[in-house]
Amino acid sequence: MTEFGFGWLTPVLSYVMACVGAGLGLRCMVRALGTTGRARRSWLINGAFAIGTGIWTMHFIAMLGFSVTGTDIRYDVPLTVLSLVVAVIVVGIGVFVVSYSRSKTPAVLGGGVITGIGVAVMHYVGMSAMRMSGSIHYDPLTVALSVLIAVVAATAALWATLTVRGSLAAFGASLVMGIAVSLMHYTGMAAVHVELHSGAHAIHSELPGATPMSFIFPLTVLLGTYLFLSSAFVAISPNVPGSNSRRKNPARPEEAAEEHQPLSG
């Protein structure tokens, strides 16, 4: 029987981390859209890392409360790290496509599909990293629903990067994005069914991989610290020049032309 332990603690903490990552990513995107060249790329990379890290941290904090009666759970370290890399890369693809595309609506829709599917892949790669005395099976319809939620959430997040500007609006958007990411995770977990192997109680010590508290917990603490410290840095750092100043002094003629492109393709 699968269970979620720690009561309300892990769902709340995981939701908070998803919100922090989303909020930091949105603020980085605002800074990116107000700059050009290398500065823009740096802010986009920071935003992708923040959102991707927030999604990954949300997933694995929630997994700290996941248990299966009759078996311990271990995690394959390379696969777990790969899931983090996947999360950051797919979010990066989405934000770069939206930031540099002149036709924003197709970019948001296309980037949302790519990013959403990538986030779902991150989730299920993370699930495949689990080692236990049993086999994991998934309900196909519930898996499909979790992927659909991930695509919708990613599309909404990319749309928010273009439209959300004020701090209060960014805070509200990050709360909504946190709900969407959490909904995707727990929908995916609802698809899980575990079939224990015969004699599972006798082979706990033979499971390969790292325990959640020896690997997952320290890594989530490290990444969570990064998110909070980065959020503080972005909050106190000076604002970049706004879009009005960019129109007056565009860095390149093609960027000036880009400013006159409509937000919908």
mmCIF file of C-alpha atoms in Angstrom:
data_model
loop_
_atom_site.group_PDB
_atom_site.id
_atom_site.type_symbol
_atom_site.label_atom_id
_atom_site.label_comp_id
_atom_site.label_asym_id
_atom_site.label_seq_id
_atom_site.Cartn_x
_atom_site.Cartn_y
_atom_site.Cartn_z
ATOM 1 C CA MET A 1 0.000 0.000 0.000
ATOM 2 C CA THR A 2 1.367 3.424 -0.950
ATOM 3 C CA GLU A 3 1.226 6.214 1.611
ATOM 4 C CA PHE A 4 2.137 9.888 1.996
ATOM 5 C CA GLY A 5 3.662 10.510 5.403
ATOM 6 C CA PHE A 6 4.613 13.640 7.382
ATOM 7 C CA GLY A 7 0.957 14.775 7.365
ATOM 8 C CA TRP A 8 0.498 18.231 5.896
ATOM 9 C CA LEU A 9 4.193 19.163 6.127
ATOM 10 C CA THR A 10 5.565 17.814 2.835
ATOM 11 C CA PRO A 11 2.669 19.060 0.652
ATOM 12 C CA VAL A 12 2.954 22.545 2.162
ATOM 13 C CA LEU A 13 6.752 22.718 1.911
ATOM 14 C CA SER A 14 6.740 21.367 -1.630
ATOM 15 C CA TYR A 15 4.099 23.921 -2.647
ATOM 16 C CA VAL A 16 6.123 26.738 -1.085
ATOM 17 C CA MET A 17 9.223 25.694 -3.050
ATOM 18 C CA ALA A 18 7.247 25.587 -6.304
ATOM 19 C CA CYS A 19 5.970 29.105 -5.587
ATOM 20 C CA VAL A 20 9.421 30.438 -4.704
ATOM 21 C CA GLY A 21 10.928 28.990 -7.883
ATOM 22 C CA ALA A 22 8.108 30.381 -10.010
ATOM 23 C CA GLY A 23 8.270 33.805 -8.389
ATOM 24 C CA LEU A 24 12.037 34.047 -8.794
ATOM 25 C CA GLY A 25 11.785 32.867 -12.391
ATOM 26 C CA LEU A 26 9.159 35.512 -13.196
ATOM 27 C CA ARG A 27 11.295 38.293 -11.732
ATOM 28 C CA CYS A 28 14.295 37.078 -13.728
ATOM 29 C CA MET A 29 12.188 37.109 -16.895
ATOM 30 C CA VAL A 30 11.104 40.694 -16.225
ATOM 31 C CA ARG A 31 14.769 41.660 -15.928
ATOM 32 C CA ALA A 32 15.595 39.678 -19.088
ATOM 33 C CA LEU A 33 12.940 41.423 -21.192
ATOM 34 C CA GLY A 34 14.323 44.794 -20.089
ATOM 35 C CA THR A 35 17.857 44.034 -21.300
ATOM 36 C CA THR A 36 19.665 42.878 -24.427
ATOM 37 C CA GLY A 37 22.601 40.736 -25.443
ATOM 38 C CA ARG A 38 24.570 38.842 -22.827
ATOM 39 C CA ALA A 39 22.642 40.364 -19.931
ATOM 40 C CA ARG A 40 19.372 39.055 -21.354
ATOM 41 C CA ARG A 41 20.793 35.565 -21.807
ATOM 42 C CA SER A 42 22.119 35.562 -18.241
ATOM 43 C CA TRP A 43 18.738 36.533 -16.792
ATOM 44 C CA LEU A 44 16.989 33.913 -18.942
ATOM 45 C CA ILE A 45 19.363 31.193 -17.758
ATOM 46 C CA ASN A 46 18.826 32.264 -14.143
ATOM 47 C CA GLY A 47 15.054 32.256 -14.675
ATOM 48 C CA ALA A 48 15.088 28.797 -16.251
ATOM 49 C CA PHE A 49 17.242 27.437 -13.442
ATOM 50 C CA ALA A 50 14.952 28.983 -10.816
ATOM 51 C CA ILE A 51 11.722 27.613 -12.287
ATOM 52 C CA GLY A 52 13.220 24.220 -13.139
ATOM 53 C CA THR A 53 14.815 23.896 -9.721
ATOM 54 C CA GLY A 54 11.578 24.926 -8.027
ATOM 55 C CA ILE A 55 9.633 22.250 -9.915
ATOM 56 C CA TRP A 56 12.228 19.572 -9.170
ATOM 57 C CA THR A 57 12.493 20.539 -5.496
ATOM 58 C CA MET A 58 8.716 20.507 -5.187
ATOM 59 C CA HIS A 59 8.615 16.978 -6.586
ATOM 60 C CA PHE A 60 11.263 15.502 -4.325
ATOM 61 C CA ILE A 61 10.180 17.254 -1.134
ATOM 62 C CA ALA A 62 6.771 15.702 -1.766
ATOM 63 C CA MET A 63 8.463 12.343 -2.363
ATOM 64 C CA LEU A 64 10.084 12.508 1.091
ATOM 65 C CA GLY A 65 6.620 11.775 2.448
ATOM 66 C CA PHE A 66 5.973 8.904 0.039
ATOM 67 C CA SER A 67 6.279 5.359 1.339
ATOM 68 C CA VAL A 68 5.195 1.846 0.407
ATOM 69 C CA THR A 69 4.114 -0.538 3.143
ATOM 70 C CA GLY A 70 6.360 -3.599 3.123
ATOM 71 C CA THR A 71 9.467 -2.139 1.485
ATOM 72 C CA ASP A 72 12.047 0.582 1.890
ATOM 73 C CA ILE A 73 12.698 3.065 -0.911
ATOM 74 C CA ARG A 74 16.084 4.014 -2.355
ATOM 75 C CA TYR A 75 16.987 6.424 -5.162
ATOM 76 C CA ASP A 76 19.323 5.903 -8.099
ATOM 77 C CA VAL A 77 21.616 8.953 -7.858
ATOM 78 C CA PRO A 78 22.449 9.465 -11.586
ATOM 79 C CA LEU A 79 18.789 9.188 -12.625
ATOM 80 C CA THR A 80 17.722 11.585 -9.880
ATOM 81 C CA VAL A 81 20.296 14.166 -10.990
ATOM 82 C CA LEU A 82 19.239 13.608 -14.615
ATOM 83 C CA SER A 83 15.669 14.514 -13.704
ATOM 84 C CA LEU A 84 16.940 17.853 -12.327
ATOM 85 C CA VAL A 85 18.900 18.524 -15.517
ATOM 86 C CA VAL A 86 15.826 17.705 -17.629
ATOM 87 C CA ALA A 87 13.681 20.139 -15.636
ATOM 88 C CA VAL A 88 16.124 23.021 -16.094
ATOM 89 C CA ILE A 89 16.739 22.341 -19.804
ATOM 90 C CA VAL A 90 13.081 22.090 -20.827
ATOM 91 C CA VAL A 91 12.164 25.256 -18.924
ATOM 92 C CA GLY A 92 15.171 26.939 -20.544
ATOM 93 C CA ILE A 93 13.926 25.961 -24.004
ATOM 94 C CA GLY A 94 10.552 27.469 -23.227
ATOM 95 C CA VAL A 95 11.787 30.807 -21.879
ATOM 96 C CA PHE A 96 14.336 31.287 -24.664
ATOM 97 C CA VAL A 97 11.754 30.516 -27.356
ATOM 98 C CA VAL A 98 9.293 33.003 -25.869
ATOM 99 C CA SER A 99 11.900 35.677 -25.216
ATOM 100 C CA TYR A 100 13.437 35.719 -28.685
ATOM 101 C CA SER A 101 10.427 34.903 -30.840
ATOM 102 C CA ARG A 102 8.660 37.723 -32.660
ATOM 103 C CA SER A 103 5.364 35.831 -32.877
ATOM 104 C CA LYS A 104 4.591 35.509 -29.214
ATOM 105 C CA THR A 105 1.361 33.511 -29.248
ATOM 106 C CA PRO A 106 2.744 30.587 -31.313
ATOM 107 C CA ALA A 107 5.914 30.735 -29.220
ATOM 108 C CA VAL A 108 3.951 30.499 -25.958
ATOM 109 C CA LEU A 109 1.829 27.611 -27.243
ATOM 110 C CA GLY A 110 4.741 25.707 -28.768
ATOM 111 C CA GLY A 111 7.028 26.409 -25.845
ATOM 112 C CA GLY A 112 4.282 25.383 -23.433
ATOM 113 C CA VAL A 113 3.867 22.004 -25.108
ATOM 114 C CA ILE A 114 7.622 21.347 -25.156
ATOM 115 C CA THR A 115 8.138 22.528 -21.605
ATOM 116 C CA GLY A 116 5.057 20.760 -20.232
ATOM 117 C CA ILE A 117 6.006 17.432 -21.754
ATOM 118 C CA GLY A 118 9.550 17.954 -20.472
ATOM 119 C CA VAL A 119 8.291 18.627 -16.939
ATOM 120 C CA ALA A 120 6.234 15.436 -17.114
ATOM 121 C CA VAL A 121 9.341 13.578 -18.303
ATOM 122 C CA MET A 122 11.218 15.026 -15.307
ATOM 123 C CA HIS A 123 8.504 13.681 -12.998
ATOM 124 C CA TYR A 124 8.547 10.184 -14.421
ATOM 125 C CA VAL A 125 12.344 10.032 -14.700
ATOM 126 C CA GLY A 126 12.390 10.920 -11.006
ATOM 127 C CA MET A 127 9.889 8.167 -10.337
ATOM 128 C CA SER A 128 11.978 5.669 -12.326
ATOM 129 C CA ALA A 129 14.914 6.499 -10.037
ATOM 130 C CA MET A 130 13.115 4.820 -7.131
ATOM 131 C CA ARG A 131 14.375 1.407 -6.077
ATOM 132 C CA MET A 132 12.131 -0.816 -3.967
ATOM 133 C CA SER A 133 11.228 -4.442 -3.422
ATOM 134 C CA GLY A 134 8.420 -4.208 -5.899
ATOM 135 C CA SER A 135 7.336 -3.057 -9.337
ATOM 136 C CA ILE A 136 5.681 0.276 -10.159
ATOM 137 C CA HIS A 137 2.768 0.336 -12.578
ATOM 138 C CA TYR A 138 0.869 3.368 -13.866
ATOM 139 C CA ASP A 139 -2.724 4.007 -14.850
ATOM 140 C CA PRO A 140 -2.435 5.304 -18.461
ATOM 141 C CA LEU A 141 -5.396 7.689 -18.297
ATOM 142 C CA THR A 142 -4.164 9.305 -15.094
ATOM 143 C CA VAL A 143 -0.680 9.633 -16.569
ATOM 144 C CA ALA A 144 -2.155 11.326 -19.654
ATOM 145 C CA LEU A 145 -4.083 13.703 -17.400
ATOM 146 C CA SER A 146 -0.896 14.596 -15.497
ATOM 147 C CA VAL A 147 0.881 15.362 -18.787
ATOM 148 C CA LEU A 148 -2.026 17.549 -19.910
ATOM 149 C CA ILE A 149 -1.894 19.449 -16.614
ATOM 150 C CA ALA A 150 1.856 19.913 -17.051
ATOM 151 C CA VAL A 151 1.375 21.347 -20.561
ATOM 152 C CA VAL A 152 -1.356 23.735 -19.409
ATOM 153 C CA ALA A 153 0.735 24.824 -16.416
ATOM 154 C CA ALA A 154 3.828 25.376 -18.559
ATOM 155 C CA THR A 155 1.865 27.373 -21.137
ATOM 156 C CA ALA A 156 0.366 29.551 -18.407
ATOM 157 C CA ALA A 157 3.815 30.070 -16.882
ATOM 158 C CA LEU A 158 5.304 31.186 -20.208
ATOM 159 C CA TRP A 159 2.362 33.500 -20.810
ATOM 160 C CA ALA A 160 2.914 34.971 -17.351
ATOM 161 C CA THR A 161 6.562 35.703 -18.167
ATOM 162 C CA LEU A 162 5.366 38.069 -20.909
ATOM 163 C CA THR A 163 2.488 39.742 -19.105
ATOM 164 C CA VAL A 164 3.290 39.857 -15.380
ATOM 165 C CA ARG A 165 5.262 42.934 -14.345
ATOM 166 C CA GLY A 166 4.366 44.255 -10.883
ATOM 167 C CA SER A 167 5.560 42.563 -7.700
ATOM 168 C CA LEU A 168 2.012 41.928 -6.468
ATOM 169 C CA ALA A 169 0.989 40.412 -9.815
ATOM 170 C CA ALA A 170 4.128 38.241 -9.830
ATOM 171 C CA PHE A 171 3.309 37.040 -6.310
ATOM 172 C CA GLY A 172 -0.213 36.072 -7.331
ATOM 173 C CA ALA A 173 1.027 34.360 -10.505
ATOM 174 C CA SER A 174 3.607 32.377 -8.538
ATOM 175 C CA LEU A 175 0.865 31.105 -6.179
ATOM 176 C CA VAL A 176 -1.200 29.923 -9.142
ATOM 177 C CA MET A 177 1.830 28.332 -10.800
ATOM 178 C CA GLY A 178 2.657 26.541 -7.537
ATOM 179 C CA ILE A 179 -0.851 25.086 -7.433
ATOM 180 C CA ALA A 180 -0.542 23.912 -11.041
ATOM 181 C CA VAL A 181 2.819 22.219 -10.471
ATOM 182 C CA SER A 182 1.570 20.535 -7.292
ATOM 183 C CA LEU A 183 -1.599 19.391 -9.046
ATOM 184 C CA MET A 184 0.478 17.833 -11.812
ATOM 185 C CA HIS A 185 2.682 16.023 -9.273
ATOM 186 C CA TYR A 186 -0.119 14.564 -7.176
ATOM 187 C CA THR A 187 -2.105 13.605 -10.269
ATOM 188 C CA GLY A 188 0.962 11.703 -11.462
ATOM 189 C CA MET A 189 1.285 10.056 -8.064
ATOM 190 C CA ALA A 190 -2.377 9.016 -8.197
ATOM 191 C CA ALA A 191 -1.463 6.944 -11.255
ATOM 192 C CA VAL A 192 1.030 4.860 -9.253
ATOM 193 C CA HIS A 193 0.353 1.266 -8.271
ATOM 194 C CA VAL A 194 3.026 -0.829 -6.553
ATOM 195 C CA GLU A 195 3.173 -4.597 -6.693
ATOM 196 C CA LEU A 196 5.508 -5.987 -4.029
ATOM 197 C CA HIS A 197 7.843 -8.851 -4.819
ATOM 198 C CA SER A 198 7.484 -12.058 -2.866
ATOM 199 C CA GLY A 199 9.686 -12.009 0.239
ATOM 200 C CA ALA A 200 10.030 -8.217 0.089
ATOM 201 C CA HIS A 201 10.315 -7.906 3.872
ATOM 202 C CA ALA A 202 13.522 -9.922 3.870
ATOM 203 C CA ILE A 203 15.548 -7.944 1.326
ATOM 204 C CA HIS A 204 15.441 -4.349 2.531
ATOM 205 C CA SER A 205 19.187 -4.216 3.038
ATOM 206 C CA GLU A 206 19.866 -5.416 -0.520
ATOM 207 C CA LEU A 207 18.207 -2.439 -2.226
ATOM 208 C CA PRO A 208 20.652 -0.375 -4.323
ATOM 209 C CA GLY A 209 20.828 3.405 -4.289
ATOM 210 C CA ALA A 210 20.751 6.161 -1.681
ATOM 211 C CA THR A 211 18.178 6.636 1.058
ATOM 212 C CA PRO A 212 15.933 9.707 0.809
ATOM 213 C CA MET A 213 17.424 11.290 3.952
ATOM 214 C CA SER A 214 21.028 10.708 2.870
ATOM 215 C CA PHE A 215 20.688 12.123 -0.656
ATOM 216 C CA ILE A 216 17.300 13.654 -1.520
ATOM 217 C CA PHE A 217 16.953 15.665 1.675
ATOM 218 C CA PRO A 218 20.419 17.328 1.574
ATOM 219 C CA LEU A 219 20.048 18.138 -2.143
ATOM 220 C CA THR A 220 16.609 19.685 -1.709
ATOM 221 C CA VAL A 221 17.894 21.757 1.218
ATOM 222 C CA LEU A 222 20.809 22.972 -0.922
ATOM 223 C CA LEU A 223 18.596 23.894 -3.852
ATOM 224 C CA GLY A 224 15.989 25.448 -1.578
ATOM 225 C CA THR A 225 18.666 27.624 0.002
ATOM 226 C CA TYR A 226 19.778 28.709 -3.464
ATOM 227 C CA LEU A 227 16.210 29.707 -4.367
ATOM 228 C CA PHE A 228 15.657 31.755 -1.214
ATOM 229 C CA LEU A 229 19.045 33.501 -1.411
ATOM 230 C CA SER A 230 18.615 34.234 -5.115
ATOM 231 C CA SER A 231 15.137 35.613 -4.447
ATOM 232 C CA ALA A 232 16.590 37.968 -1.847
ATOM 233 C CA PHE A 233 19.344 39.051 -4.247
ATOM 234 C CA VAL A 234 16.907 39.786 -7.082
ATOM 235 C CA ALA A 235 14.596 41.637 -4.695
ATOM 236 C CA ILE A 236 17.312 44.029 -3.489
ATOM 237 C CA SER A 237 19.233 44.413 -6.767
ATOM 238 C CA PRO A 238 18.618 47.577 -8.815
ATOM 239 C CA ASN A 239 15.996 47.372 -11.517
ATOM 240 C CA VAL A 240 17.240 47.126 -15.076
ATOM 241 C CA PRO A 241 16.299 49.862 -17.537
ATOM 242 C CA GLY A 242 12.687 49.636 -18.638
ATOM 243 C CA SER A 243 11.375 49.011 -22.106
ATOM 244 C CA ASN A 244 10.880 52.733 -22.752
ATOM 245 C CA SER A 245 14.610 53.388 -22.511
ATOM 246 C CA ARG A 246 15.240 50.446 -24.813
ATOM 247 C CA ARG A 247 13.027 52.029 -27.441
ATOM 248 C CA LYS A 248 14.992 55.244 -27.234
ATOM 249 C CA ASN A 249 18.392 53.555 -27.405
ATOM 250 C CA PRO A 250 18.087 50.137 -29.016
ATOM 251 C CA ALA A 251 21.304 48.121 -28.996
ATOM 252 C CA ARG A 252 20.809 46.859 -32.566
ATOM 253 C CA PRO A 253 18.478 47.882 -35.442
ATOM 254 C CA GLU A 254 16.851 44.446 -35.473
ATOM 255 C CA GLU A 255 16.007 44.816 -31.764
ATOM 256 C CA ALA A 256 14.322 48.116 -32.527
ATOM 257 C CA ALA A 257 12.246 46.355 -35.153
ATOM 258 C CA GLU A 258 11.416 43.614 -32.676
ATOM 259 C CA GLU A 259 9.986 46.148 -30.232
ATOM 260 C CA HIS A 260 7.250 46.979 -32.778
ATOM 261 C CA GLN A 261 6.154 43.380 -33.165
ATOM 262 C CA PRO A 262 2.732 42.586 -31.622
ATOM 263 C CA LEU A 263 2.542 40.263 -28.667
ATOM 264 C CA SER A 264 0.193 37.953 -30.532
ATOM 265 C CA GLY A 265 1.281 36.113 -33.634
#
